Amino acid sequence: MIELHQHLADADPGLQKIFQAIQQASLRVAQETGRAGLGADIYGAKGSENIQGEEQQKLDVYADNLFTDAFRKSGVIAGMASEEVDNALQFDESLDGRYVIMIDPLDGSSNIDVNVAIGTIFAIYERVSPVGQPLTPEDFLQAGSKQVASGYVSYSVSTQLVFSVGAGVHIFTLDPSSQEYMLIQENVTIPEDGKVYSINEVNFDDFNAPLQRFVQYCRDKRNEKGKRKYTGRYIGSLVADFHRNLLKGGIYVYPATVEAPNGKLRLLYEGNPMAFLITQAGGKATDGVQNILDIVPTELHQRCPLYIGSPVMMDEVMKP
Ligand code: P6P
């Protein structure tokens, strides 16, 4: 079995330190999420809202504090942007750091209290402003194609770290006894086609015509034996739906809706990192019109529709 640090031995030393920080913080989050309702009072709503106006869960804020502290101490990250914090954060003591990181510390956190999988999603870039100087907005508003690494931690049946540094997608499982991430799958590729579509169909009437056609196509399609080809699976946790589709094939769509005219998911720390991963795994990701990775962000927390998954299903959903 190969440990995370051995797998990253040839990566840039700065990236190695970032992944050490991710390992360190995610172990603590895994410990807390694994103690649902026991002891520490970190479950339930915090009684505050994030910039999205979404009710923050106590574990959201707890996870954000853990990752922020770990990134600050890494010494190689000049600053970060988090779903839980209105503005980007600059680490004054690490302005000679080459990297910036964007993170959703705990996506799907409304699922915490019902014991459903949740996840941390991150995107890593090299800063564009001069090393040693204060960060600029442009350091964070880079197209997803500029990512040097991205990944997620899935806190589920097991805790798994899935990431790419631009050389394939690899999956590590946390070994509870050693508290080390151990490699279980290397160079993961998404199946060309799949049987699963993940979308919240309550919004069907909001979908544009091409998406309504696609959903109806999935509902109607049968194989030569007359059996349904597709089934719906929507967990309500992006990391969980994405991970299943990555391994088994499928598509996840969170489109524009009446309530979320630009989609619900955020470009910088949900759409882009997942798009980087799926591209590395041979899949596709769009906003319903263009490759997500080509979008040049204008705002830190901007939202984007997200269509992501197996190439055959993506080609079908993208038909006009
Ligand atoms: P809805 C969780 O809040 C999340 O950001 C994703 O993890 C998930 O896929 C989606 O929103 C669920 O949103 O509107 O379908 O409940």
Coordinates of C-alpha atoms and ligand atoms in Angstrom, one line a residue:
M1 CA 0.0 0.0 0.0
I2 CA 1.3 3.5 -0.8
E3 CA 0.8 6.5 1.5
L4 CA -0.2 9.9 0.3
H5 CA 3.2 11.5 0.9
Q6 CA 4.9 8.7 -1.0
H7 CA 2.6 9.2 -4.0
L8 CA 3.3 12.9 -4.0
A9 CA 7.1 12.4 -3.6
D10 CA 7.7 13.8 -7.2
A11 CA 5.2 16.7 -6.9
D12 CA 6.3 20.2 -6.2
P13 CA 7.4 20.5 -2.5
G14 CA 4.8 23.3 -2.0
L15 CA 2.0 21.0 -3.2
Q16 CA 3.3 18.3 -0.9
K17 CA 2.9 20.8 2.1
I18 CA -0.6 21.7 0.9
F19 CA -1.7 18.1 0.8
Q20 CA -0.2 17.6 4.3
A21 CA -2.4 20.4 5.5
I22 CA -5.4 18.9 3.8
Q23 CA -4.7 15.5 5.4
Q24 CA -4.2 17.1 8.8
A25 CA -7.5 19.2 8.7
S26 CA -9.6 16.5 7.1
L27 CA -8.6 13.9 9.7
R28 CA -10.0 16.2 12.4
V29 CA -13.2 16.8 10.4
A30 CA -13.6 13.1 9.8
Q31 CA -13.2 12.5 13.6
E32 CA -16.0 15.0 14.4
T33 CA -18.4 14.0 11.6
G34 CA -17.9 10.4 12.8
R35 CA -19.1 11.3 16.3
A36 CA -22.6 12.3 15.1
G37 CA -24.4 13.7 18.1
L38 CA -21.9 12.4 20.7
G39 CA -20.4 14.8 23.1
A40 CA -19.1 18.0 21.5
D41 CA -22.0 20.4 20.7
I42 CA -20.9 21.0 17.0
Y43 CA -24.1 19.7 15.3
G44 CA -27.0 21.5 14.1
A45 CA -27.4 25.1 13.0
K46 CA -25.0 27.8 14.2
G47 CA -27.6 30.5 14.1
S48 CA -25.7 32.5 11.4
E49 CA -25.7 32.7 7.7
N50 CA -22.9 32.7 5.1
I51 CA -22.6 35.1 2.2
Q52 CA -25.0 33.0 0.3
G53 CA -27.6 33.6 2.9
E54 CA -27.5 29.9 3.7
E55 CA -27.8 28.8 7.3
Q56 CA -24.4 27.8 8.6
Q57 CA -24.1 24.5 10.4
K58 CA -21.8 24.5 13.4
L59 CA -19.6 21.9 11.6
D60 CA -19.4 24.2 8.6
V61 CA -17.7 26.8 10.6
Y62 CA -15.6 24.2 12.6
A63 CA -14.3 22.7 9.3
D64 CA -13.6 26.1 7.9
N65 CA -11.5 27.1 11.0
L66 CA -9.6 23.8 10.8
F67 CA -8.7 24.2 7.1
T68 CA -7.9 27.8 7.4
D69 CA -5.5 27.2 10.3
A70 CA -3.8 24.3 8.5
F71 CA -3.4 26.3 5.3
R72 CA -2.0 29.3 7.2
K73 CA 0.5 27.1 8.9
S74 CA 1.6 25.4 5.7
G75 CA 3.8 28.4 4.9
V76 CA 3.3 28.0 1.1
I77 CA -0.2 29.4 0.7
A78 CA -0.4 33.2 0.4
G79 CA -4.2 33.3 0.8
M80 CA -7.5 31.5 0.5
A81 CA -11.2 31.9 -0.4
S82 CA -13.9 29.9 1.5
E83 CA -17.6 29.5 1.0
E84 CA -18.0 30.3 4.7
V85 CA -16.2 33.7 4.6
D86 CA -17.4 36.8 2.7
N87 CA -13.9 38.0 1.5
A88 CA -10.7 36.3 0.5
L89 CA -8.2 35.9 3.3
Q90 CA -4.5 36.9 2.9
F91 CA -1.9 35.1 5.1
D92 CA 0.5 38.0 5.7
E93 CA 3.2 35.7 7.2
S94 CA 3.2 33.7 3.9
L95 CA 3.2 36.3 1.2
D96 CA 6.2 34.6 -0.3
G97 CA 3.9 31.6 -0.9
R98 CA 3.3 30.7 -4.5
Y99 CA -0.2 29.3 -4.0
V100 CA -3.8 30.3 -3.3
I101 CA -6.5 27.9 -2.5
M102 CA -10.3 28.0 -2.7
I103 CA -12.4 25.7 -0.6
D104 CA -15.9 24.6 0.3
P105 CA -15.0 23.3 3.8
L106 CA -18.1 21.2 4.1
D107 CA -20.4 20.8 1.2
G108 CA -23.8 19.2 1.8
S109 CA -23.6 20.0 5.5
S110 CA -27.4 20.1 5.8
N111 CA -27.0 16.3 5.6
I112 CA -24.9 16.1 8.7
D113 CA -27.8 15.6 11.1
V114 CA -29.2 12.8 9.0
N115 CA -25.9 10.9 8.6
V116 CA -25.6 11.3 4.8
A117 CA -22.2 11.7 3.1
I118 CA -20.7 15.2 3.0
G119 CA -17.5 16.6 1.6
T120 CA -14.7 19.1 1.5
I121 CA -14.0 20.5 -2.0
F122 CA -10.8 22.4 -2.9
A123 CA -9.1 24.1 -5.9
I124 CA -5.4 25.1 -5.9
Y125 CA -3.8 27.8 -8.1
E126 CA -0.5 29.5 -8.4
R127 CA -0.9 33.2 -7.6
V128 CA -0.6 35.6 -10.6
S129 CA 0.6 38.6 -8.5
P130 CA 4.4 38.8 -7.7
V131 CA 5.5 36.5 -4.9
G132 CA 6.2 38.6 -1.7
Q133 CA 3.6 41.2 -2.7
P134 CA 0.0 41.5 -1.3
L135 CA -2.5 39.4 -3.1
T136 CA -4.8 40.9 -5.7
P137 CA -8.4 39.9 -6.7
E138 CA -7.0 38.5 -9.9
D139 CA -5.2 35.8 -7.9
F140 CA -8.6 34.4 -7.1
L141 CA -10.5 35.2 -10.2
Q142 CA -8.6 32.8 -12.5
A143 CA -10.2 30.5 -15.0
G144 CA -10.6 26.9 -13.9
S145 CA -8.1 25.8 -16.6
K146 CA -5.4 27.5 -14.5
Q147 CA -5.8 25.1 -11.6
V148 CA -2.7 23.2 -10.7
A149 CA -4.6 20.7 -8.5
S150 CA -8.1 20.0 -7.2
G151 CA -9.9 17.4 -5.2
Y152 CA -12.4 16.5 -2.5
V153 CA -12.6 14.6 0.8
S154 CA -15.7 12.4 1.1
Y155 CA -16.8 11.8 4.7
S156 CA -18.9 8.7 4.2
V157 CA -18.8 4.9 4.8
S158 CA -15.1 5.6 4.8
T159 CA -13.2 8.9 4.5
Q160 CA -11.7 9.2 1.0
L161 CA -9.4 11.8 -0.6
V162 CA -9.8 12.1 -4.3
F163 CA -7.5 14.5 -6.1
S164 CA -5.4 15.3 -9.2
V165 CA -2.3 17.4 -9.6
G166 CA -2.8 17.3 -13.4
A167 CA -1.5 13.7 -13.8
G168 CA -4.6 11.6 -13.5
V169 CA -7.2 11.2 -10.7
H170 CA -6.2 9.1 -7.6
I171 CA -8.3 7.8 -4.7
F172 CA -7.0 7.4 -1.1
T173 CA -8.8 5.9 1.8
L174 CA -8.2 7.0 5.4
D175 CA -6.9 4.1 7.4
P176 CA -8.5 4.7 10.8
S177 CA -5.7 2.8 12.6
S178 CA -2.7 4.6 11.2
Q179 CA -4.6 7.8 10.5
E180 CA -2.8 7.8 7.1
Y181 CA -4.4 8.1 3.6
M182 CA -3.6 4.9 1.7
L183 CA -3.8 4.7 -2.2
I184 CA -6.6 2.4 -3.3
Q185 CA -7.1 3.5 -7.0
E186 CA -4.7 5.2 -9.4
N187 CA -5.5 7.0 -12.7
V188 CA -9.3 6.6 -12.3
T189 CA -11.2 7.2 -15.5
I190 CA -15.0 7.8 -15.7
P191 CA -16.9 5.2 -17.8
E192 CA -17.7 6.6 -21.3
D193 CA -21.5 6.1 -20.6
G194 CA -23.5 5.5 -17.5
K195 CA -27.0 4.5 -16.2
V196 CA -27.4 7.2 -13.6
Y197 CA -28.6 10.8 -13.9
S198 CA -28.5 13.0 -10.8
I199 CA -30.7 16.0 -10.9
N200 CA -33.4 17.5 -8.6
E201 CA -36.5 16.8 -10.8
V202 CA -38.7 19.0 -8.6
N203 CA -37.3 21.9 -10.7
F204 CA -38.3 20.1 -14.0
D205 CA -40.7 22.9 -15.0
D206 CA -37.8 25.4 -14.6
F207 CA -35.5 23.5 -16.9
N208 CA -34.8 24.9 -20.4
A209 CA -36.1 22.8 -23.4
P210 CA -32.9 20.9 -24.1
L211 CA -32.7 19.8 -20.4
Q212 CA -36.3 18.8 -20.2
R213 CA -35.8 16.8 -23.4
F214 CA -32.8 15.1 -21.8
V215 CA -34.6 14.2 -18.6
Q216 CA -37.5 12.8 -20.6
Y217 CA -35.0 10.9 -22.8
C218 CA -33.6 9.3 -19.6
R219 CA -37.1 8.5 -18.3
D220 CA -38.1 6.8 -21.7
K221 CA -34.9 5.1 -22.9
R222 CA -35.1 1.3 -22.8
N223 CA -32.6 -1.3 -23.9
E224 CA -33.2 -4.0 -26.5
K225 CA -34.9 -6.1 -23.9
G226 CA -37.3 -3.3 -23.1
K227 CA -35.7 -2.7 -19.7
R228 CA -35.1 0.9 -18.6
K229 CA -31.5 2.1 -19.4
Y230 CA -31.3 4.9 -16.9
T231 CA -32.2 5.5 -13.2
G232 CA -32.3 8.6 -11.1
R233 CA -30.0 8.9 -8.1
Y234 CA -29.8 12.2 -6.3
I235 CA -28.3 12.2 -2.8
G236 CA -28.4 16.0 -2.2
S237 CA -24.7 16.0 -1.7
L238 CA -22.5 16.9 -4.7
V239 CA -19.5 15.0 -3.5
A240 CA -21.5 11.8 -3.0
D241 CA -23.3 12.0 -6.4
F242 CA -20.1 13.0 -8.2
H243 CA -18.0 10.2 -6.6
R244 CA -20.5 7.5 -7.6
N245 CA -20.7 8.8 -11.1
L246 CA -16.9 9.0 -11.4
L247 CA -16.6 5.3 -10.5
K248 CA -19.8 3.9 -12.2
G249 CA -20.5 6.4 -14.9
G250 CA -23.3 8.9 -14.9
I251 CA -24.2 12.6 -15.0
Y252 CA -24.9 15.3 -12.4
V253 CA -26.8 18.4 -13.4
Y254 CA -27.6 21.5 -11.2
P255 CA -29.0 23.8 -13.8
A256 CA -30.4 27.3 -13.7
T257 CA -33.7 27.4 -11.9
V258 CA -36.3 30.1 -11.0
E259 CA -34.9 30.2 -7.4
A260 CA -31.3 29.9 -8.7
P261 CA -31.1 31.7 -12.0
N262 CA -27.3 31.2 -12.2
G263 CA -27.5 27.7 -10.7
K264 CA -26.9 27.0 -7.0
L265 CA -23.3 25.8 -7.0
R266 CA -20.3 28.1 -6.8
L267 CA -17.8 28.3 -9.7
L268 CA -14.6 28.8 -7.7
Y269 CA -14.8 26.0 -5.1
E270 CA -17.4 23.6 -6.5
G271 CA -17.7 23.8 -10.3
N272 CA -14.1 24.4 -11.2
P273 CA -12.5 21.8 -8.9
M274 CA -15.0 19.1 -9.9
A275 CA -14.6 20.1 -13.6
F276 CA -10.7 19.8 -13.3
L277 CA -11.1 16.3 -11.8
I278 CA -13.7 15.0 -14.3
T279 CA -11.5 16.3 -17.2
Q280 CA -8.5 14.5 -15.8
A281 CA -10.7 11.4 -15.6
G282 CA -11.8 11.6 -19.2
G283 CA -15.2 13.2 -18.6
K284 CA -16.8 16.6 -19.4
A285 CA -18.1 19.6 -17.5
T286 CA -20.1 22.6 -18.8
D287 CA -22.4 25.3 -17.5
G288 CA -24.9 24.1 -20.1
V289 CA -23.3 26.2 -22.8
Q290 CA -19.5 26.2 -22.4
N291 CA -16.6 24.3 -20.8
I292 CA -16.7 25.3 -17.1
L293 CA -12.9 25.6 -17.1
D294 CA -13.0 28.4 -19.7
I295 CA -15.1 30.7 -17.6
V296 CA -13.2 33.7 -16.3
P297 CA -14.7 34.5 -12.9
T298 CA -15.8 38.1 -12.0
E299 CA -16.9 37.5 -8.4
L300 CA -15.5 35.3 -5.6
H301 CA -18.8 33.5 -4.8
Q302 CA -20.4 33.6 -8.2
R303 CA -22.6 30.7 -9.0
C304 CA -22.7 28.6 -12.2
P305 CA -25.0 25.9 -13.6
L306 CA -23.1 22.6 -13.5
Y307 CA -23.4 19.7 -16.0
I308 CA -20.7 17.1 -15.3
G309 CA -20.1 13.4 -16.0
S310 CA -19.6 10.7 -18.6
P311 CA -18.9 11.9 -22.2
V312 CA -21.7 10.0 -23.9
M313 CA -24.3 11.4 -21.4
M314 CA -22.8 14.8 -21.6
D315 CA -23.0 14.8 -25.4
E316 CA -26.6 13.8 -25.1
V317 CA -27.6 16.5 -22.6
M318 CA -25.7 19.2 -24.6
K319 CA -27.8 18.5 -27.7
P320 CA -29.7 21.7 -28.6
Ligands
P6P1 P1 -31.0 21.0 -3.8 C1 -25.7 20.9 -1.0 O1 -26.3 22.0 -0.5 C2 -25.4 21.3 -2.5 O2 -24.6 22.4 -2.6 C3 -24.9 20.1 -3.3 O3 -24.0 19.3 -2.5 C4 -26.1 19.3 -3.6 O4 -26.0 18.5 -4.8 C5 -27.1 20.4 -3.9 O5 -26.7 21.5 -3.1 C6 -28.5 20.0 -3.4 O6 -29.4 21.2 -3.7 O7 -31.4 22.4 -4.2 O8 -31.3 20.0 -4.9 O9 -31.4 20.5 -2.4

